Coordinates of C-alpha atoms and ligand atoms in Angstrom, one line a residue:
X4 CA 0.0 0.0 0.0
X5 CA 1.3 3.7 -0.8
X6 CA 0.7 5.1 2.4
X7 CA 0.7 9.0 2.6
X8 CA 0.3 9.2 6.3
X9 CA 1.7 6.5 8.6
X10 CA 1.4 6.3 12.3
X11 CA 3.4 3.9 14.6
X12 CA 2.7 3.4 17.8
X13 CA 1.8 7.3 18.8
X14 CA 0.7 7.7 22.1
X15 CA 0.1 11.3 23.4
X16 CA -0.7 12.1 27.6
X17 CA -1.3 15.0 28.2
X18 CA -1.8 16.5 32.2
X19 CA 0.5 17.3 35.0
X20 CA 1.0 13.6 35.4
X21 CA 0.5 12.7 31.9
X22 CA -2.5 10.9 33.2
X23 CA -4.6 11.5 30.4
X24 CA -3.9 9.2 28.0
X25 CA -5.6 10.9 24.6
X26 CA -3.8 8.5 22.4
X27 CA -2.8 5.4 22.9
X28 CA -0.9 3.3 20.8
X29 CA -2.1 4.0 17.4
X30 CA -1.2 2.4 14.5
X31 CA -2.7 3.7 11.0
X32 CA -1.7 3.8 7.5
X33 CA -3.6 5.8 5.0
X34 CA -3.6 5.2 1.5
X35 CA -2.5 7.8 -0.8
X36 CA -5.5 9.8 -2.9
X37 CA -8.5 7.8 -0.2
X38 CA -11.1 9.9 1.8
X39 CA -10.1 8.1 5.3
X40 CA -12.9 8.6 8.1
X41 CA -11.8 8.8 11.9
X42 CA -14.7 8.2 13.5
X43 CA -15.6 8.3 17.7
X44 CA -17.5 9.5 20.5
X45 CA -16.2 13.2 21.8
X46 CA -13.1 12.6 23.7
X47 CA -11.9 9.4 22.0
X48 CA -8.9 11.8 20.9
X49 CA -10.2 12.4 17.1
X50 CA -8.5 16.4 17.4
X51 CA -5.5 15.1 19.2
X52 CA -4.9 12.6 16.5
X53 CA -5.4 14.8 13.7
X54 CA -3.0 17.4 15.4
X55 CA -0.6 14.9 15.9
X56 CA -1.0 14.3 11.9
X57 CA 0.8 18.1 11.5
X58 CA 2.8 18.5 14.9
X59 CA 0.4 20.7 15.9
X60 CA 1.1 18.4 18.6
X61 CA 4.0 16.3 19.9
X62 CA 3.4 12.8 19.9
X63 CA 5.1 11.7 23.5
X64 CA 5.8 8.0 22.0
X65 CA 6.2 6.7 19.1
X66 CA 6.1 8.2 15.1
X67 CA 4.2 9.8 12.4
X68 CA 5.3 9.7 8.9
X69 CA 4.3 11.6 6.1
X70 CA 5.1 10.9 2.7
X71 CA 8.2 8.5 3.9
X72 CA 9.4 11.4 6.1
X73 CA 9.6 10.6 10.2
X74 CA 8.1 14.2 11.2
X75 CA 10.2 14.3 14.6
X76 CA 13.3 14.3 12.3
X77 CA 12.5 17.3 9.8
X78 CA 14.6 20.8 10.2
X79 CA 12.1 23.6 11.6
X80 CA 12.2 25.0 8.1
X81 CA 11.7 21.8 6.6
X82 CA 8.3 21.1 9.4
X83 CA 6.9 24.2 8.0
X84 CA 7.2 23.0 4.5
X85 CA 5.7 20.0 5.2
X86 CA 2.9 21.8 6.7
X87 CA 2.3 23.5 3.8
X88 CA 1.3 20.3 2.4
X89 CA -1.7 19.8 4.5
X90 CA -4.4 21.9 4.7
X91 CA -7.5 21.9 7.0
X92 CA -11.0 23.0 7.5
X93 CA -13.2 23.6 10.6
X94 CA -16.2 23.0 12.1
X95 CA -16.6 26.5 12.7
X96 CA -15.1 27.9 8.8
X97 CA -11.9 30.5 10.3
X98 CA -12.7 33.1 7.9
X99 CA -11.9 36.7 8.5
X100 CA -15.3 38.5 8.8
X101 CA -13.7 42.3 7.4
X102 CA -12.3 40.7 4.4
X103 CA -14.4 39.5 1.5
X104 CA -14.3 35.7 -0.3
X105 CA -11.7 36.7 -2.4
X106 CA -9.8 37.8 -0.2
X107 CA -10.2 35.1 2.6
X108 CA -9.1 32.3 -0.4
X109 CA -6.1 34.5 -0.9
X110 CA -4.1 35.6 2.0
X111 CA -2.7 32.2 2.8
X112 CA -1.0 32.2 -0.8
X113 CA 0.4 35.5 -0.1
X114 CA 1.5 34.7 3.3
X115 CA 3.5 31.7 1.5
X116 CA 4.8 34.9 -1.1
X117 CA 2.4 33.8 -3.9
X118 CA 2.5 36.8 -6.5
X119 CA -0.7 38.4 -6.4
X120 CA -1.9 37.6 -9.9
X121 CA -1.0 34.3 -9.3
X122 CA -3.1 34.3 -6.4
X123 CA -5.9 36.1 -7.6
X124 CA -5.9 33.4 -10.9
X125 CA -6.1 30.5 -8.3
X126 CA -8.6 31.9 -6.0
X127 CA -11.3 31.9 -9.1
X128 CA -10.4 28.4 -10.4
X129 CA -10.8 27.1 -6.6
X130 CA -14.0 29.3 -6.4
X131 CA -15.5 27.3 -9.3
X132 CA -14.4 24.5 -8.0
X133 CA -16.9 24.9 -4.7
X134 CA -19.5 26.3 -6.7
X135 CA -19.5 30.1 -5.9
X136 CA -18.0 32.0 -8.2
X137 CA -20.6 34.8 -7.8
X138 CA -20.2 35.3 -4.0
X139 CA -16.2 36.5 -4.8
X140 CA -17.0 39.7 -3.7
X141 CA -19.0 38.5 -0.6
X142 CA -18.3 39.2 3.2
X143 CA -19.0 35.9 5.3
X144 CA -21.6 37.6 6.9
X145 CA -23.6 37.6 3.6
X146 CA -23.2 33.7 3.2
X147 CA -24.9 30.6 4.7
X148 CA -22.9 28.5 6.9
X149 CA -22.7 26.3 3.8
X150 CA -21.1 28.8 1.7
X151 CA -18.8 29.7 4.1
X152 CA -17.4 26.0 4.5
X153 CA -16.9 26.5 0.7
X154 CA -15.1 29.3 0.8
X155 CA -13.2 27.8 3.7
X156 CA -12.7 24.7 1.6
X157 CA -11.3 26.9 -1.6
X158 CA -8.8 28.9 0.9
X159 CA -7.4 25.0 1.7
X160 CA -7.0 23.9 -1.7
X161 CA -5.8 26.5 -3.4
X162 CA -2.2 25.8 -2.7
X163 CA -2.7 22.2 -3.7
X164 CA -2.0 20.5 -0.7
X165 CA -1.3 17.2 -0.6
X166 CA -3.4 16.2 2.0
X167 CA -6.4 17.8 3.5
X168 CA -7.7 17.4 7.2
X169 CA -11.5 17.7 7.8
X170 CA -12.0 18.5 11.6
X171 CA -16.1 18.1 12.0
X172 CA -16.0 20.4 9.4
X173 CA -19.8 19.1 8.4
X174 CA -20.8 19.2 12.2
X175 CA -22.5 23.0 12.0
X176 CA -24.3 22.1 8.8
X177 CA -28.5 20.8 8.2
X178 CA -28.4 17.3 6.9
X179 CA -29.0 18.4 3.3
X180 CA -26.1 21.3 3.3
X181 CA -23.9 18.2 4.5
X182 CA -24.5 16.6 1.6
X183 CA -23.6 18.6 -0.7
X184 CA -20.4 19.9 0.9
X185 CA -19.2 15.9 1.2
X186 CA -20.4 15.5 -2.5
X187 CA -17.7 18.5 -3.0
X188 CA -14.6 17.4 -0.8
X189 CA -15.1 13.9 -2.8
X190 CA -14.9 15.9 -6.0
X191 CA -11.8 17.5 -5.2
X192 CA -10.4 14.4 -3.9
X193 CA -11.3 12.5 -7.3
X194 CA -10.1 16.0 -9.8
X195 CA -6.6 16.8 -7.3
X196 CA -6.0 13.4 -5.7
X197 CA -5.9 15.2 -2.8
X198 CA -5.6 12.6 0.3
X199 CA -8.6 13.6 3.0
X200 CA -8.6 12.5 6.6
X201 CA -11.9 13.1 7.8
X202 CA -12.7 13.6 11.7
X203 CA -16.4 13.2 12.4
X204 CA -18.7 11.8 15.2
X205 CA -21.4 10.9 12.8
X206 CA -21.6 7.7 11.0
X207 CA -23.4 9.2 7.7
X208 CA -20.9 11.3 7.2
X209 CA -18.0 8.5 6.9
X210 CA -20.9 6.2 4.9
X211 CA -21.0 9.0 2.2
X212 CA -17.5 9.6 1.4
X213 CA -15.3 7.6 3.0
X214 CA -13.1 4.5 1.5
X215 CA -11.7 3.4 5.2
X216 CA -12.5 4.2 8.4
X217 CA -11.0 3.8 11.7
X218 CA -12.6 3.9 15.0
X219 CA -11.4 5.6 17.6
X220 CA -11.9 5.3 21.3
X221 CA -10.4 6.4 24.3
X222 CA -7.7 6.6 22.7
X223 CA -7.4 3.6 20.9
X224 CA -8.1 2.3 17.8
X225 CA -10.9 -0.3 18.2
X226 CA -11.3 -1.0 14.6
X227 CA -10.2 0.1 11.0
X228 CA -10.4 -0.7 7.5
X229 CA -12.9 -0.8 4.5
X230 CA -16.4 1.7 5.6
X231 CA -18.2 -1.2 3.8
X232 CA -17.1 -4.4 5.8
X233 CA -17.5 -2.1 9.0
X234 CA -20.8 -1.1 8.2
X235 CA -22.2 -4.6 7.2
X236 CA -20.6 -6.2 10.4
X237 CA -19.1 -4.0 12.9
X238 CA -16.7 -6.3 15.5
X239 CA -15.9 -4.0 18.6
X240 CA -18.1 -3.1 21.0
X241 CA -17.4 1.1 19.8
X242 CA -18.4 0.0 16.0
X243 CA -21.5 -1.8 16.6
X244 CA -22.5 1.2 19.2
X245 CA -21.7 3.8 16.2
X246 CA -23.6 1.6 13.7
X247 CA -26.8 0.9 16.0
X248 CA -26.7 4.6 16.6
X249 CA -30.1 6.2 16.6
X250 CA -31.7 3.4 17.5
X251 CA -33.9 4.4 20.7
X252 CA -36.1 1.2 21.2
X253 CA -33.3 -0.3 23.5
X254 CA -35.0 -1.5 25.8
X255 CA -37.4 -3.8 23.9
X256 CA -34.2 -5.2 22.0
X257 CA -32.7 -6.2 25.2
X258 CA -33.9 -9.6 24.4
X259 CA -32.4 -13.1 23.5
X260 CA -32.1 -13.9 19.6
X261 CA -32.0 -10.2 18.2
X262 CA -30.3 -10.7 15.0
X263 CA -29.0 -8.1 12.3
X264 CA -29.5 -8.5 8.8
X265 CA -28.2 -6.6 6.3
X266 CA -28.5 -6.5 2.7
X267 CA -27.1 -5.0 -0.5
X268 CA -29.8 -5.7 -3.1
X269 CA -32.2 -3.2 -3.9
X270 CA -34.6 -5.7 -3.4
X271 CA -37.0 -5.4 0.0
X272 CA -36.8 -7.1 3.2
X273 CA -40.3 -8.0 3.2
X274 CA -41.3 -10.4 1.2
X275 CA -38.3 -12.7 3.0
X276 CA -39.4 -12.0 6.0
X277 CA -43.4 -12.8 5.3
X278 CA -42.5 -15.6 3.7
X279 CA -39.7 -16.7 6.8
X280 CA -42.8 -15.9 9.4
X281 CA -45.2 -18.2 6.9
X282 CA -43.0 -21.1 6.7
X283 CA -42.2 -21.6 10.0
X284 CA -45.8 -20.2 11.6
X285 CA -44.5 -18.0 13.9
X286 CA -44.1 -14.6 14.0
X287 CA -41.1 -12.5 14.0
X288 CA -40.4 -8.7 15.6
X289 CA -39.0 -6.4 13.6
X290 CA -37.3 -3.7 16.0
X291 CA -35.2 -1.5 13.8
X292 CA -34.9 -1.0 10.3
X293 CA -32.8 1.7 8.0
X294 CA -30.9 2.0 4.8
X295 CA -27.7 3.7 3.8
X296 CA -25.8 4.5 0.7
X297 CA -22.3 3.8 0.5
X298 CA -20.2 5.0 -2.7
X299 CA -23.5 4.5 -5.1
X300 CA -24.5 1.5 -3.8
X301 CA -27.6 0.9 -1.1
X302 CA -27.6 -1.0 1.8
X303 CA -30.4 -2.0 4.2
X304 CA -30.2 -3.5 7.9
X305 CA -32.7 -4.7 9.5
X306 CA -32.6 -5.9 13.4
X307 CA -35.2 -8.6 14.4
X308 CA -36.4 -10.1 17.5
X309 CA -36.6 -13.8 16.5
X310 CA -38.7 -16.7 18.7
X311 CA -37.5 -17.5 22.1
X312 CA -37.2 -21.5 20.8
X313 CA -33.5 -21.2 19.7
X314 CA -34.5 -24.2 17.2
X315 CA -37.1 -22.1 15.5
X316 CA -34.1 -19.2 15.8
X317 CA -31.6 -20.7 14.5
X318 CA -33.6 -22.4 11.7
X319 CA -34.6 -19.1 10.7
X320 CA -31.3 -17.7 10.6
X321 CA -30.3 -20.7 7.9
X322 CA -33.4 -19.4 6.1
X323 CA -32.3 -16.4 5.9
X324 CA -28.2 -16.7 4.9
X325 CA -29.6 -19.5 2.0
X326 CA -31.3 -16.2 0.6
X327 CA -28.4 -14.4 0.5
X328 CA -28.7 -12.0 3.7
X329 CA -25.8 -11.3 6.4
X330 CA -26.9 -12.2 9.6
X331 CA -25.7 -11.8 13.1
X332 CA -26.9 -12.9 16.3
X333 CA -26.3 -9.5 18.6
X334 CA -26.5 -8.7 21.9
X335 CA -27.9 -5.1 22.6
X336 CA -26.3 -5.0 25.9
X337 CA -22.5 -5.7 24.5
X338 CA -23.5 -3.4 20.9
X339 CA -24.1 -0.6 23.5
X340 CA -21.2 -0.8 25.8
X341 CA -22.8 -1.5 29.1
X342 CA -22.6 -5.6 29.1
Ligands
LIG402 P1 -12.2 14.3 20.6 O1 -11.7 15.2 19.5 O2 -12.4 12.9 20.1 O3 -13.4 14.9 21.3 P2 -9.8 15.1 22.0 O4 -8.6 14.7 21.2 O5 -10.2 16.5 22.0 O6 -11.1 14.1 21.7 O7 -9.5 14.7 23.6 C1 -9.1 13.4 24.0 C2 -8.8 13.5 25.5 O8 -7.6 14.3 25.7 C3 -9.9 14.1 26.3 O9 -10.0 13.5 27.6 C4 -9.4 15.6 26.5 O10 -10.0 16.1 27.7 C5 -7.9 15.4 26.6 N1 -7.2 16.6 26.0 C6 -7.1 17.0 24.8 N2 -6.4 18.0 24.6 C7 -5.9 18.3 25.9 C8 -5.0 19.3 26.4 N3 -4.4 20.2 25.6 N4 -4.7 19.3 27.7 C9 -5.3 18.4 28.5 N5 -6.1 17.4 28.1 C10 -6.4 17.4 26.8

């Protein structure tokens, strides 16, 4: 693999006694040109980790990489050139409020001694690129919080970074505003190849763009690798608590033989299930139920209470694997944590 950003066993404490441990351990590689989620509950360490990615902060343990190079071994001068490579946007956009679009997209490049013309030239193509050329002469305060995460999004690319870091930068935003600004950042990614490491505590937002994910808590990565195989069958305790998120009929799925099923045809559940329930004469619960599109293609989950006989369960679970479904038995208590 043709990692861009490596991490080897980074730990980072941070306290008088360096008794809080905000990373612990981690070990990450991420593929050049993917959009790479980081995904975990507030204080997992998601921001400490993506500091750590530009020495914002100083690992205490162990080594970060990018591009090949150890960052811990780079010259002050040659730190700051490597942070020129890797941009960032914010929840919260970092615009200057007296200076208009144009203007916000440019002064990094002229704080890195970009000739103004130069400058000027860039800022328009990146303002196309987000999709508001005719707000150049905007202040923020005339823009929606979605247009100002554009602008904030031109600003970053405009010096063609190699990697860009996205710090809940969707987590201000209305559902439908979200959308669109991922459906941008995975443009960019596909025209510039620009590498994205995504922070975020929602799980939407990593199913709509992201290649691979990694889950992060207290510290520790609990599991990583293709958003797809997560999502169809999470294995820690922190995945399967991020994937059954939302779900707030707890307490009626605290029950034996509750099984997920998930499926990737755009074909329905129900007639499976109504025909499972009419084959074997006994009814079945159906306690949850959702669908989510991953890269272009749909996926459903369903989460069912089946019969208390475990014969009649697990005959039903055959039933429903010979049609092609992924089942898992689950149990609430351990998907939630609190086992
Ligand atoms: P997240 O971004 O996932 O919410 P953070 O990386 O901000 O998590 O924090 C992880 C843990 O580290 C938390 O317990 C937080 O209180 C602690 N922490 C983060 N930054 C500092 C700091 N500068 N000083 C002390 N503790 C910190």
């Amino acid at each position: 693999m043709d990692s861009i950003i490596r991490f080897e066993n980074v730990s980072k404490s941070f306290g008088t006694n360096n008794d809080v441990h905000a990373l612990n351990n981690v070990n990450l590689d991420i593929e050049r040109g993917s959009i790479f989620g980081i995904i975990g509950m507030s204080g997992a360490g998601k921001s400490t980790l993506i500091r750590t990615l530009n020495f914002l902060e100083r690992p205490s343990s162990g080594t970060v990489f990018i591009d090949g190079d150890d960052l811990s071994k780079l010259s002050r001068e040659g730190l700051r050139k490597k942070r020129q490579e890797i941009a960032m946007i914010f929840q919260q956009f970092n615009l200057l409020m007296q200076k208009n679009v144009i203007q916000n997209i440019c002064l990094p490049m002229l704080a890195y001694k970009t000739q103004r013309a130069e400058a000027l030239k860039k800022a328009l193509e990146m303002l196309e690129v987000v999709g508001l050329s005719d707000k150049k002469d905007a202040y923020p305060s005339e823009l929606s919080g979605g247009q100002r995460q554009r602008v904030a999004i031109a600003r970053a690319i405009a010096y063609r970074p190699k990697i860009l870091l996205c710090d809940e930068a969707t987590s201000a935003l209305d559902p439908s505003t979200t959308e669109t600004i991922l459906d941008t950042l995975k443009e960019i990614n596909v025209k510039y190849g620009i590498t994205i490491v995504l922070i975020t505590h929602s799980m939407s937002v990593v199913e709509r763009i992201c290649d691979k994910v990694a889950i992060l808590d207290k510290g520790r990565i609990a599991e990583s690798g293709n958003v797809k195989e997560i999502f169809e069958n999470p294995k820690s305790v922190e995945g399967k608590r991020l994937i059954l998120n939302g779900v707030n009929i707890i307490p009626i799925m605290d029950t034996p033989n509750c099984v997920r099923i998930t499926f990737t045809e755009t074909s329905s559940f129900e007639p499976v299930i109504a025909n499972m329930a009419l084959t074997y004469r006994t009814p079945v619960n159906i306690l949850y139920a959702n669908t989510a599109t991953i890269g272009k293609i749909s996926y459903g989950e369903m989460i069912l209470q089946l019969p208390l006989d475990n014969g009649v369960s697990d005959q039903m679970i055959q039933y429903l694997r010979s049609r092609g479904h992924n089942v898992d038995r689950i149990n609430i208590r351990e998907a939630l944590g609190n086992a």
